[in-house]
Amino acid sequence: MQLILALLLAVASICRTDAREVTSSLEVILPPAFSTPDGYKHKEALFGRPPYGGSIQANVYYIDSHLCDANADYSRGGHPTRDVDESGQMARWKPPFILMMNRGNCTFVEKVRNAQHAGASAALIADTTCLCSAGDTCQSDDAMAQCESKEPIMADDRSGSDVIIPSFLMYKQDADPIKDSITVNNTVVSMKMTWALPRPDSRVEYSLWTTPKNIVSRPLLQNFGEVAKALDNHATFIPHMYIVDGTWAGCSDSEGYDVCSSLCTNKGKYCASAPDLRSGISGADIVKESLRRLCIWEEYGKDGIGMPWWNYVSSFIDRCDDEKFFIDDSCVKDAMKDGGVDYDTVENCMANSGGLEEGENSMLEKELSGRDESGVVIVPSFFVNDTPLRGALSSIEVFEAICASFAPGSEPPVCMNCNNCGDLKNCVKFGHCHGAKGSMDTVSMPVFMGTLVFLVICFAILGYIQWRRSQDQMNAQVRQIMAEYMPIDKNQNVESIGIPQDDSDDDLDLPDFS
C-alpha cells in the first residue's frame, strides 16, 4: 500500500476546473503589486513529486538561460544579484528557492532535473511564446512568431522518474512582468506553489490509455476483469485507445492522400505504429482493433464495469494476439462469442461512427481530443480520479490505487477484504485473502494457544483411559490364570493331591547315596 501511495504522490496532475480533480495554485506573495486574488494560470508537470495537501513558498531566482547543460554550474548567476562571497564571486543561490528559467532548447524534464541538481525546491518555467487566446495581453519576443493555439503540456519524456521536485509552466503574459521586475529592478519576488488533495467520494473513476499491441498493459487486461466486477458500482471504468493524429503527423496531405500508407486509416487521419513491419500486422489493423474495442465498450460498458469488454479483450489476447490471427475475422468472432459480444452489433457501431475508409470517425476523433486534454504521451497510462498513476501496471498496484481513492468509510467490501493481499485473484474469487490477518485461513495467538491446550488435555484424558483399560485387562488375565488352579488348604489331606505326608518317610523310595 505504501508503494502505491508513493506512486500516487510521485505524479503530477492536470489542472482542471472539476471539483473532483486534483488542483494546484500559483501565487505571488511579495511584492504585493504582483498578487492576484485567484493566483496565476499555469500548467502542472506530469512528472516530479508534488507535496499534495501542502505548499512550497520561497524566493524566486530567475536565470536568463534555458538551463539545458547538465554539467554547468548556474548557481552563481541569475537575478536578483547577490553580494560577493569569500570566493570573490557572486554568492550562490540560498535555499530554499524556486528557480525560474525560460522555455526552449531542451525538454521540460531536462530543465527541471538540472534545477533539482542546482538545489531548487521547485522549478518555474516561463513560456516564451504567446497563446493565441491571450490576444493583445501578450507580446511575443519575436514579432514574426506565431502564437500557440493549444496550451503546452509539460509531459514526461520517459526519463523523468528521477525528478523529485515539482514544477509549473507559467504563461508568457504573466511571466514577463515578473522577470522584468527581478532583472531590471533587482526585486525580491516570493512565490507560493500549492497542491490540493484529490477530493475522494464513495465512487472512484479509473481509466486506461493503451493500444491493442501494448505488451505492458496485457497482464492487466487479462486479469483485472474479475476485480472490476468485484468493485461493482463503487467504481467506474473507461477504456481509451491511443490513436496517432495522422494529420498532425503529416500522414494526410492537403489533397487527402495517405502518405503513411498501411499505418493509417481514413486516408491518413488515424494512425498507429506497427509492432513490426515484417509481422504482417499494420498500423491500420491496430486502428481497426482499437475502434472495435471502443465500440464494444460503447455497447456493453454503460454500467461502468463492462464485463463483456473485459472478457472479449482477454479472449482476444489468448486467441488472436499474433501475426496470423490478429486480422482474422473468424478469430475475432470466436473471441466475441466467448466474451458474450454480438459481432453484428459491433460492426454496425464501427460503421455508424464513420468507418475506416474516408472522412472522420466520431469515436476516433473523441479519443484524439481526450488524449490532448489528458496530456497522455506515454502508453500505457492509468488514471484514478484523473490522477495519473506511473510505474508498474500490475493488477495489485492498480487495485490498491483505486481502493486508496475512496473516501474513508466508503470503501467497498472487496477493498477491505483484499487490500494489501498478494494473491488478489483468489482473494477476489473467495472473498478473503489467504494468510491475511483476520481471514478464515488464519487464527490469532490466543486461539492457537487455547486450541493447543485443549488438544493436550484431550490426549492426556485418552491416554489415561487407555492406561486404565490396559490395567483392567491385565488384572482380568491374572484372575483367569489363578482360577485355573485349585486353592491349597493346609488342613486338607495331602494324599488327595498325591503329595506324601511328612511322617511317612519310611514309605518313600529314596535313592541310596551311600
Coordinates of C-alpha atoms in Angstrom, one line a residue:
M1 CA 0.0 0.0 0.0
Q2 CA 2.9 2.4 0.8
L3 CA 4.3 1.8 -2.7
I4 CA 1.0 2.7 -4.3
L5 CA 0.6 5.9 -2.2
A6 CA 4.2 6.8 -3.1
L7 CA 3.4 6.4 -6.8
L8 CA 0.2 8.4 -6.5
L9 CA 2.2 11.2 -4.8
A10 CA 5.0 10.9 -7.3
V11 CA 3.0 12.1 -10.2
A12 CA 1.6 15.5 -11.1
S13 CA -2.0 16.1 -12.2
I14 CA -3.6 18.0 -15.0
C15 CA -5.2 21.2 -13.7
R16 CA -8.9 21.5 -14.4
T17 CA -12.0 23.1 -13.0
D18 CA -13.8 19.9 -12.0
A19 CA -14.1 19.9 -8.2
R20 CA -13.3 16.2 -8.1
E21 CA -9.9 16.6 -9.8
V22 CA -6.6 17.5 -8.4
T23 CA -5.9 21.3 -8.5
S24 CA -2.9 23.4 -7.8
S25 CA -2.3 27.2 -7.4
L26 CA 0.5 29.6 -8.1
E27 CA 0.5 32.9 -6.2
V28 CA 2.9 35.8 -5.8
I29 CA 3.3 36.7 -2.1
L30 CA 5.9 39.5 -2.5
P31 CA 5.8 42.2 -3.8
P32 CA 2.1 42.8 -3.2
A33 CA 1.8 44.5 -6.5
F34 CA 2.0 41.2 -8.3
S35 CA -0.6 39.4 -6.1
T36 CA -3.9 38.4 -7.7
P37 CA -7.0 37.1 -5.9
D38 CA -7.1 33.8 -7.8
G39 CA -3.4 33.3 -8.4
Y40 CA -1.9 32.8 -11.9
K41 CA -2.9 30.3 -14.5
H42 CA -0.3 27.7 -15.1
K43 CA 0.3 24.1 -16.3
E44 CA 1.5 21.5 -13.9
A45 CA 4.2 19.0 -14.9
L46 CA 3.3 15.3 -15.5
F47 CA 6.4 14.3 -13.6
G48 CA 8.0 15.1 -10.2
R49 CA 6.6 14.7 -6.7
P50 CA 4.3 17.5 -5.6
P51 CA 3.6 17.7 -1.9
Y52 CA -0.2 17.1 -2.2
G53 CA -2.0 18.8 0.6
G54 CA 0.9 21.1 1.1
S55 CA 2.7 24.0 -0.4
I56 CA 6.2 25.5 -1.2
Q57 CA 6.8 29.2 -0.5
A58 CA 10.2 30.6 -1.3
N59 CA 12.1 33.4 -3.0
V60 CA 12.4 33.2 -6.8
Y61 CA 15.7 33.3 -8.6
Y62 CA 15.5 33.9 -12.4
I63 CA 18.3 32.8 -14.6
D64 CA 18.3 34.1 -18.1
S65 CA 19.1 30.7 -19.5
H66 CA 17.4 27.6 -20.8
L67 CA 19.2 25.5 -18.2
C68 CA 19.9 22.7 -20.6
D69 CA 23.6 22.0 -19.7
A70 CA 23.7 19.3 -17.0
N71 CA 27.4 20.0 -16.4
A72 CA 27.2 23.7 -16.0
D73 CA 27.2 25.5 -12.6
Y74 CA 24.5 28.1 -12.8
S75 CA 24.3 28.8 -9.0
R76 CA 26.4 32.0 -9.1
G77 CA 24.4 33.7 -11.8
G78 CA 20.9 34.9 -12.3
H79 CA 18.8 37.5 -10.6
P80 CA 18.3 39.2 -8.2
T81 CA 22.0 39.7 -7.8
R82 CA 23.8 38.8 -4.5
D83 CA 26.8 40.1 -2.7
V84 CA 30.3 38.7 -3.4
D85 CA 31.3 35.9 -1.1
E86 CA 34.8 34.8 0.0
S87 CA 35.5 33.2 -3.4
G88 CA 35.3 36.6 -5.0
Q89 CA 32.2 35.7 -7.0
M90 CA 28.5 36.4 -6.5
A91 CA 27.2 34.2 -3.7
R92 CA 25.3 31.1 -4.6
W93 CA 21.5 30.8 -4.5
K94 CA 20.4 30.5 -0.9
P95 CA 18.0 27.6 -0.3
P96 CA 15.1 27.1 -0.2
F97 CA 14.3 28.8 -3.5
I98 CA 12.2 28.4 -6.6
L99 CA 14.2 28.6 -9.8
M100 CA 12.7 30.3 -12.8
M101 CA 14.0 29.7 -16.3
N102 CA 12.9 30.2 -19.9
R103 CA 11.2 27.5 -22.0
G104 CA 13.0 26.1 -25.0
N105 CA 16.2 24.3 -26.3
C106 CA 15.6 21.1 -24.3
T107 CA 12.8 19.1 -22.7
F108 CA 10.9 20.1 -19.6
V109 CA 12.4 17.1 -17.8
E110 CA 15.9 18.1 -18.5
K111 CA 15.3 21.7 -17.3
V112 CA 13.7 20.6 -14.1
R113 CA 16.3 17.9 -13.4
N114 CA 19.1 20.5 -13.8
A115 CA 17.2 22.8 -11.4
Q116 CA 16.9 19.9 -8.9
H117 CA 20.7 19.3 -9.1
A118 CA 21.2 23.1 -8.5
G119 CA 19.3 22.8 -5.2
A120 CA 15.9 24.2 -6.1
S121 CA 12.9 23.3 -4.2
A122 CA 10.7 23.7 -7.2
A123 CA 11.0 24.9 -10.8
L124 CA 9.0 27.5 -12.7
I125 CA 9.4 27.6 -16.5
A126 CA 8.5 30.8 -18.2
D127 CA 6.9 30.4 -21.5
T128 CA 8.4 32.3 -24.4
T129 CA 5.6 32.0 -26.9
C130 CA 2.2 33.6 -26.6
L131 CA -1.0 31.7 -26.6
C132 CA -3.5 32.8 -29.2
S133 CA -6.2 33.0 -26.6
A134 CA -4.1 35.7 -24.7
G135 CA -4.8 38.2 -27.5
D136 CA -3.3 41.7 -27.0
T137 CA -2.3 40.9 -23.4
C138 CA 0.8 39.0 -24.7
Q139 CA 3.5 40.2 -27.0
S140 CA 5.9 37.7 -28.5
D141 CA 9.6 38.4 -28.3
D142 CA 9.8 37.7 -32.0
A143 CA 7.2 39.9 -33.7
M144 CA 7.1 37.4 -36.6
A145 CA 6.5 34.4 -34.3
Q146 CA 3.1 32.7 -34.5
C147 CA 1.1 32.2 -31.3
E148 CA 0.2 28.8 -30.0
S149 CA -3.3 27.6 -30.5
K150 CA -3.1 24.9 -27.8
E151 CA -1.7 25.1 -24.3
P152 CA 1.6 23.3 -23.9
I153 CA 1.8 20.2 -21.9
M154 CA 4.7 19.6 -19.5
A155 CA 5.0 15.9 -20.4
D156 CA 7.4 13.3 -19.3
D157 CA 10.0 12.4 -21.9
R158 CA 10.2 8.9 -20.4
S159 CA 13.2 9.8 -18.3
G160 CA 11.6 11.8 -15.5
S161 CA 11.5 9.0 -12.9
D162 CA 14.5 10.6 -11.1
V163 CA 13.0 14.1 -10.9
I164 CA 11.6 14.7 -7.4
I165 CA 10.9 18.5 -7.3
P166 CA 7.6 19.8 -8.7
S167 CA 7.3 22.3 -11.5
F168 CA 4.9 24.6 -13.2
L169 CA 4.8 26.3 -16.6
M170 CA 3.9 30.0 -16.4
Y171 CA 2.3 31.7 -19.4
K172 CA 4.2 34.4 -21.1
Q173 CA 1.9 37.3 -20.4
D174 CA 2.2 36.6 -16.6
A175 CA 5.9 35.6 -16.5
D176 CA 7.3 38.6 -18.4
P177 CA 6.4 41.3 -15.8
I178 CA 7.9 39.2 -13.0
K179 CA 11.1 38.5 -15.0
D180 CA 11.4 42.2 -15.7
S181 CA 11.0 43.2 -12.1
I182 CA 13.6 40.7 -11.0
T183 CA 16.2 41.6 -13.6
V184 CA 15.7 45.3 -14.1
N185 CA 14.7 46.4 -10.6
N186 CA 16.5 43.6 -8.7
T187 CA 13.3 42.9 -6.9
V188 CA 13.0 40.1 -4.4
V189 CA 9.9 38.0 -5.5
S190 CA 8.4 35.4 -3.2
M191 CA 6.0 32.9 -4.7
K192 CA 3.8 30.1 -3.3
M193 CA 3.0 26.9 -5.1
T194 CA 0.1 24.9 -3.6
W195 CA -1.2 21.4 -4.3
A196 CA -4.7 20.2 -3.2
L197 CA -5.5 16.6 -2.5
P198 CA -8.0 14.8 -4.7
R199 CA -11.5 15.0 -3.4
P200 CA -12.5 11.4 -3.0
D201 CA -16.0 10.2 -2.5
S202 CA -17.8 6.9 -2.5
R203 CA -17.3 6.3 -6.2
V204 CA -14.0 6.1 -8.0
E205 CA -13.4 6.7 -11.7
Y206 CA -10.5 5.0 -13.3
S207 CA -9.3 4.8 -16.9
L208 CA -6.6 3.2 -19.0
W209 CA -4.9 4.5 -22.2
T210 CA -3.4 1.7 -24.2
T211 CA -3.2 0.1 -27.6
P212 CA -4.2 -3.5 -28.7
K213 CA -0.5 -4.4 -29.2
N214 CA 0.9 -2.8 -26.0
I215 CA 2.8 -5.5 -24.1
V216 CA 2.9 -3.8 -20.7
S217 CA -0.8 -3.5 -20.3
R218 CA -1.5 -7.1 -21.4
P219 CA -1.4 -8.8 -18.0
L220 CA -3.7 -6.1 -16.6
L221 CA -6.2 -6.6 -19.4
Q222 CA -6.2 -10.3 -18.9
N223 CA -6.5 -10.4 -15.1
F224 CA -8.4 -7.3 -13.9
G225 CA -11.8 -8.1 -15.2
E226 CA -12.9 -10.1 -12.2
V227 CA -11.6 -7.3 -9.9
A228 CA -13.6 -4.7 -11.9
K229 CA -16.6 -7.0 -11.4
A230 CA -15.9 -7.2 -7.6
L231 CA -15.7 -3.4 -7.4
D232 CA -19.2 -3.4 -8.7
N233 CA -20.9 0.0 -8.9
H234 CA -18.5 1.6 -6.5
A235 CA -16.1 2.3 -9.4
T236 CA -16.5 3.3 -13.0
F237 CA -14.0 2.2 -15.7
I238 CA -13.4 3.9 -19.0
P239 CA -11.0 2.3 -21.6
H240 CA -9.2 4.6 -24.1
M241 CA -7.3 3.7 -27.2
Y242 CA -4.2 5.8 -28.0
I243 CA -4.5 6.9 -31.6
V244 CA -2.0 9.0 -33.5
D245 CA -3.3 12.1 -35.2
G246 CA -2.3 11.4 -38.8
T247 CA -3.0 15.0 -39.9
W248 CA -0.6 16.3 -37.3
A249 CA 2.0 13.6 -38.1
G250 CA 1.9 14.5 -41.8
C251 CA 0.3 11.3 -43.0
S252 CA -2.6 13.1 -44.7
D253 CA -1.7 15.8 -47.2
S254 CA -3.8 18.7 -48.4
E255 CA -5.3 16.6 -51.2
G256 CA -6.4 13.8 -48.8
Y257 CA -3.7 11.3 -49.9
D258 CA -2.5 8.8 -47.3
V259 CA 1.3 9.4 -47.2
C260 CA 1.9 6.8 -44.5
S261 CA 0.1 4.0 -46.3
S262 CA -0.6 1.0 -44.2
L263 CA 0.0 2.8 -40.9
C264 CA -3.3 4.8 -41.1
T265 CA -7.0 4.6 -41.9
N266 CA -9.4 7.2 -43.3
K267 CA -6.8 8.3 -45.8
G268 CA -4.2 9.2 -43.3
K269 CA -6.3 10.6 -40.5
Y270 CA -5.9 8.0 -37.8
C271 CA -2.7 6.1 -37.4
A272 CA -0.8 3.7 -35.2
S273 CA 2.7 2.4 -35.2
A274 CA 3.1 -1.2 -36.4
P275 CA 4.8 -3.5 -34.0
D276 CA 7.0 -5.0 -36.7
L277 CA 6.6 -4.3 -40.4
R278 CA 7.6 -7.9 -41.1
S279 CA 4.9 -9.3 -38.8
G280 CA 2.0 -8.7 -41.2
I281 CA 0.2 -6.5 -38.7
S282 CA -0.1 -3.0 -39.9
G283 CA -0.9 0.3 -38.1
A284 CA -4.2 0.3 -39.9
D285 CA -5.0 -3.1 -38.4
I286 CA -4.3 -1.8 -34.9
V287 CA -6.5 1.3 -35.5
K288 CA -9.3 -1.1 -36.6
E289 CA -9.0 -3.3 -33.5
S290 CA -8.9 -0.1 -31.4
L291 CA -12.2 1.1 -32.9
R292 CA -13.7 -2.4 -32.4
R293 CA -12.8 -2.3 -28.7
L294 CA -14.2 1.3 -28.4
C295 CA -17.5 0.1 -29.9
I296 CA -17.7 -3.0 -27.6
W297 CA -17.4 -0.6 -24.7
E298 CA -19.9 1.7 -26.2
E299 CA -22.4 -1.1 -26.4
Y300 CA -21.6 -3.1 -23.3
G301 CA -19.9 -0.7 -20.9
K302 CA -22.7 1.5 -19.9
D303 CA -22.7 0.1 -16.4
G304 CA -19.2 1.2 -15.8
I305 CA -18.0 -2.4 -15.4
G306 CA -18.3 -3.8 -18.9
M307 CA -17.6 -7.5 -18.3
P308 CA -18.2 -8.4 -21.9
W309 CA -15.5 -5.9 -22.8
W310 CA -13.1 -7.5 -20.3
N311 CA -14.0 -11.0 -21.4
Y312 CA -13.5 -10.2 -25.1
V313 CA -10.2 -8.5 -24.6
S314 CA -8.9 -11.3 -22.5
S315 CA -10.1 -13.9 -25.0
F316 CA -8.6 -11.9 -27.9
I317 CA -5.2 -11.8 -26.2
D318 CA -5.4 -15.6 -25.7
R319 CA -6.7 -16.5 -29.1
C320 CA -5.8 -13.8 -31.6
D321 CA -2.8 -11.8 -30.4
D322 CA -0.3 -13.0 -33.0
E323 CA 0.5 -12.1 -36.6
K324 CA -1.6 -15.0 -38.0
F325 CA -4.9 -14.4 -36.2
F326 CA -4.8 -10.6 -35.3
I327 CA -6.5 -9.7 -38.6
D328 CA -8.5 -13.0 -38.9
D329 CA -12.3 -12.2 -38.6
S330 CA -13.1 -15.8 -37.6
C331 CA -10.8 -15.5 -34.6
V332 CA -12.4 -12.1 -33.7
K333 CA -15.8 -13.7 -33.9
D334 CA -14.7 -16.6 -31.6
A335 CA -13.3 -14.1 -29.1
M336 CA -16.6 -12.1 -29.2
K337 CA -18.7 -15.2 -28.8
D338 CA -16.5 -16.2 -25.8
G339 CA -17.0 -12.8 -24.3
G340 CA -20.7 -12.6 -24.9
V341 CA -20.4 -9.9 -27.5
D342 CA -22.6 -9.7 -30.7
Y343 CA -20.5 -9.4 -33.8
D344 CA -23.1 -7.6 -35.9
T345 CA -23.8 -5.1 -33.2
V346 CA -20.2 -4.1 -33.0
E347 CA -19.8 -3.9 -36.8
N348 CA -22.8 -1.6 -37.1
C349 CA -21.3 0.6 -34.4
M350 CA -18.0 0.8 -36.3
A351 CA -19.8 1.7 -39.5
N352 CA -22.1 4.3 -37.9
S353 CA -19.2 6.1 -36.2
G354 CA -17.7 6.9 -39.6
G355 CA -16.0 3.7 -40.6
L356 CA -12.3 3.4 -41.6
E357 CA -12.3 4.3 -45.3
E358 CA -12.5 8.0 -45.5
G359 CA -13.8 11.1 -43.7
E360 CA -13.9 11.5 -39.9
N361 CA -14.7 8.8 -37.4
S362 CA -16.5 10.3 -34.4
M363 CA -15.2 7.8 -31.9
L364 CA -11.6 8.1 -33.0
E365 CA -11.9 11.9 -33.0
K366 CA -13.1 11.7 -29.4
E367 CA -10.1 9.7 -28.5
L368 CA -7.8 12.2 -30.1
S369 CA -9.4 15.1 -28.2
G370 CA -9.3 13.2 -24.9
R371 CA -5.7 12.3 -25.4
D372 CA -4.8 16.0 -25.9
E373 CA -6.9 17.1 -22.9
S374 CA -5.3 14.5 -20.6
G375 CA -1.8 15.1 -21.8
V376 CA -1.2 11.4 -22.5
V377 CA 2.2 10.8 -24.2
I378 CA 3.2 7.5 -22.6
V379 CA 1.4 4.3 -23.2
P380 CA 0.1 2.7 -21.1
S381 CA -1.2 5.5 -18.9
F382 CA -3.6 4.8 -16.0
F383 CA -5.7 7.4 -14.2
V384 CA -7.5 7.1 -10.9
N385 CA -9.9 10.1 -10.3
D386 CA -8.0 11.9 -13.0
T387 CA -4.7 11.4 -11.2
P388 CA -2.1 9.6 -13.4
L389 CA -0.5 6.5 -12.0
R390 CA 3.0 5.8 -13.2
G391 CA 5.2 2.8 -12.6
A392 CA 4.5 -0.9 -12.8
L393 CA 0.9 -1.5 -14.1
S394 CA 0.1 -4.7 -12.3
S395 CA -3.4 -5.7 -11.1
I396 CA -2.4 -5.4 -7.4
E397 CA -1.0 -1.9 -7.7
V398 CA -3.9 -0.7 -9.8
F399 CA -6.4 -2.2 -7.3
E400 CA -4.6 -0.7 -4.3
A401 CA -4.6 2.7 -6.1
I402 CA -8.3 2.5 -6.7
C403 CA -9.0 1.5 -3.1
A404 CA -6.8 4.3 -1.8
S405 CA -9.0 6.8 -3.7
F406 CA -12.3 6.1 -1.8
A407 CA -13.4 8.4 0.9
P408 CA -12.7 6.9 4.4
G409 CA -15.6 4.6 5.3
S410 CA -16.9 4.3 1.8
E411 CA -14.6 1.5 0.6
P412 CA -16.4 -1.5 -1.0
P413 CA -16.1 -4.9 0.7
V414 CA -13.5 -6.1 -1.8
C415 CA -11.2 -3.3 -0.8
M416 CA -11.5 -4.1 2.9
N417 CA -11.0 -7.8 2.3
C418 CA -8.3 -7.8 -0.4
N419 CA -6.3 -4.6 0.1
N420 CA -2.6 -5.5 0.7
C421 CA -3.2 -9.1 -0.4
G422 CA -0.5 -10.7 -2.5
D423 CA -2.9 -13.2 -4.0
L424 CA -5.5 -10.8 -5.4
K425 CA -7.0 -13.2 -7.9
N426 CA -8.0 -15.8 -5.3
C427 CA -8.9 -13.2 -2.7
V428 CA -11.5 -11.7 -5.2
K429 CA -12.7 -15.2 -6.0
F430 CA -13.2 -16.5 -2.4
G431 CA -13.8 -13.2 -0.7
H432 CA -10.8 -13.2 1.7
C433 CA -7.1 -13.1 1.5
H434 CA -5.2 -16.3 2.2
G435 CA -2.8 -15.6 5.0
A436 CA -4.2 -12.2 5.8
K437 CA -4.8 -11.2 9.4
G438 CA -8.4 -11.8 10.3
S439 CA -9.1 -14.0 7.4
M440 CA -10.6 -17.5 7.6
D441 CA -7.2 -19.0 6.9
T442 CA -5.5 -17.6 10.0
V443 CA -6.0 -17.8 13.7
S444 CA -4.9 -15.4 16.5
M445 CA -2.3 -16.4 19.0
P446 CA -4.8 -16.8 21.9
V447 CA -7.0 -19.1 19.7
F448 CA -3.9 -21.1 18.7
M449 CA -2.7 -21.5 22.3
G450 CA -6.2 -22.4 23.5
T451 CA -6.6 -25.0 20.8
L452 CA -3.1 -26.4 21.7
V453 CA -4.0 -26.7 25.4
F454 CA -7.3 -28.3 24.5
L455 CA -5.6 -30.9 22.3
V456 CA -3.0 -31.7 25.1
I457 CA -5.9 -32.2 27.6
C458 CA -7.7 -34.4 25.2
F459 CA -4.7 -36.6 24.5
A460 CA -4.0 -36.8 28.3
I461 CA -7.5 -38.0 29.0
L462 CA -7.4 -40.5 26.2
G463 CA -4.0 -41.7 27.4
Y464 CA -5.3 -42.2 31.0
I465 CA -8.4 -44.1 29.7
Q466 CA -6.2 -46.3 27.6
W467 CA -3.9 -47.0 30.6
R468 CA -6.8 -47.9 32.9
R469 CA -8.2 -50.1 30.2
S470 CA -4.9 -52.0 29.9
Q471 CA -4.6 -52.3 33.6
D472 CA -8.1 -53.8 33.9
Q473 CA -7.3 -56.2 31.1
M474 CA -4.1 -57.3 32.8
N475 CA -5.9 -57.9 36.1
A476 CA -8.6 -59.9 34.4
Q477 CA -6.0 -62.1 32.8
V478 CA -4.3 -62.7 36.1
R479 CA -7.5 -63.7 37.8
Q480 CA -8.3 -66.1 34.9
I481 CA -4.9 -67.8 35.3
M482 CA -5.3 -68.1 39.0
A483 CA -8.7 -69.5 38.7
E484 CA -7.3 -72.5 36.7
Y485 CA -5.6 -73.8 39.8
M486 CA -7.3 -75.2 42.9
P487 CA -6.5 -73.4 46.1
I488 CA -4.2 -75.3 48.6
D489 CA -5.7 -75.8 52.2
K490 CA -3.2 -76.7 55.0
N491 CA -5.9 -78.8 56.7
Q492 CA -6.7 -80.8 53.5
N493 CA -5.4 -84.4 53.2
V494 CA -2.3 -84.0 51.0
E495 CA -2.7 -87.5 49.8
S496 CA -5.7 -86.4 47.9
I497 CA -3.3 -84.5 45.6
G498 CA -0.6 -87.1 45.6
I499 CA 1.9 -85.4 47.9
P500 CA 3.4 -87.7 50.7
Q501 CA 3.0 -86.7 54.3
D502 CA 6.0 -85.6 56.4
D503 CA 5.7 -88.5 58.7
S504 CA 5.7 -91.3 56.1
D505 CA 9.4 -91.2 55.2
D506 CA 9.6 -95.0 55.5
D507 CA 7.3 -95.3 52.6
L508 CA 9.5 -93.2 50.4
D509 CA 11.7 -94.9 47.9
L510 CA 14.7 -92.7 48.3
P511 CA 17.9 -93.3 46.4
D512 CA 20.9 -94.8 48.1
F513 CA 23.6 -92.0 48.3
S514 CA 26.0 -94.1 50.4

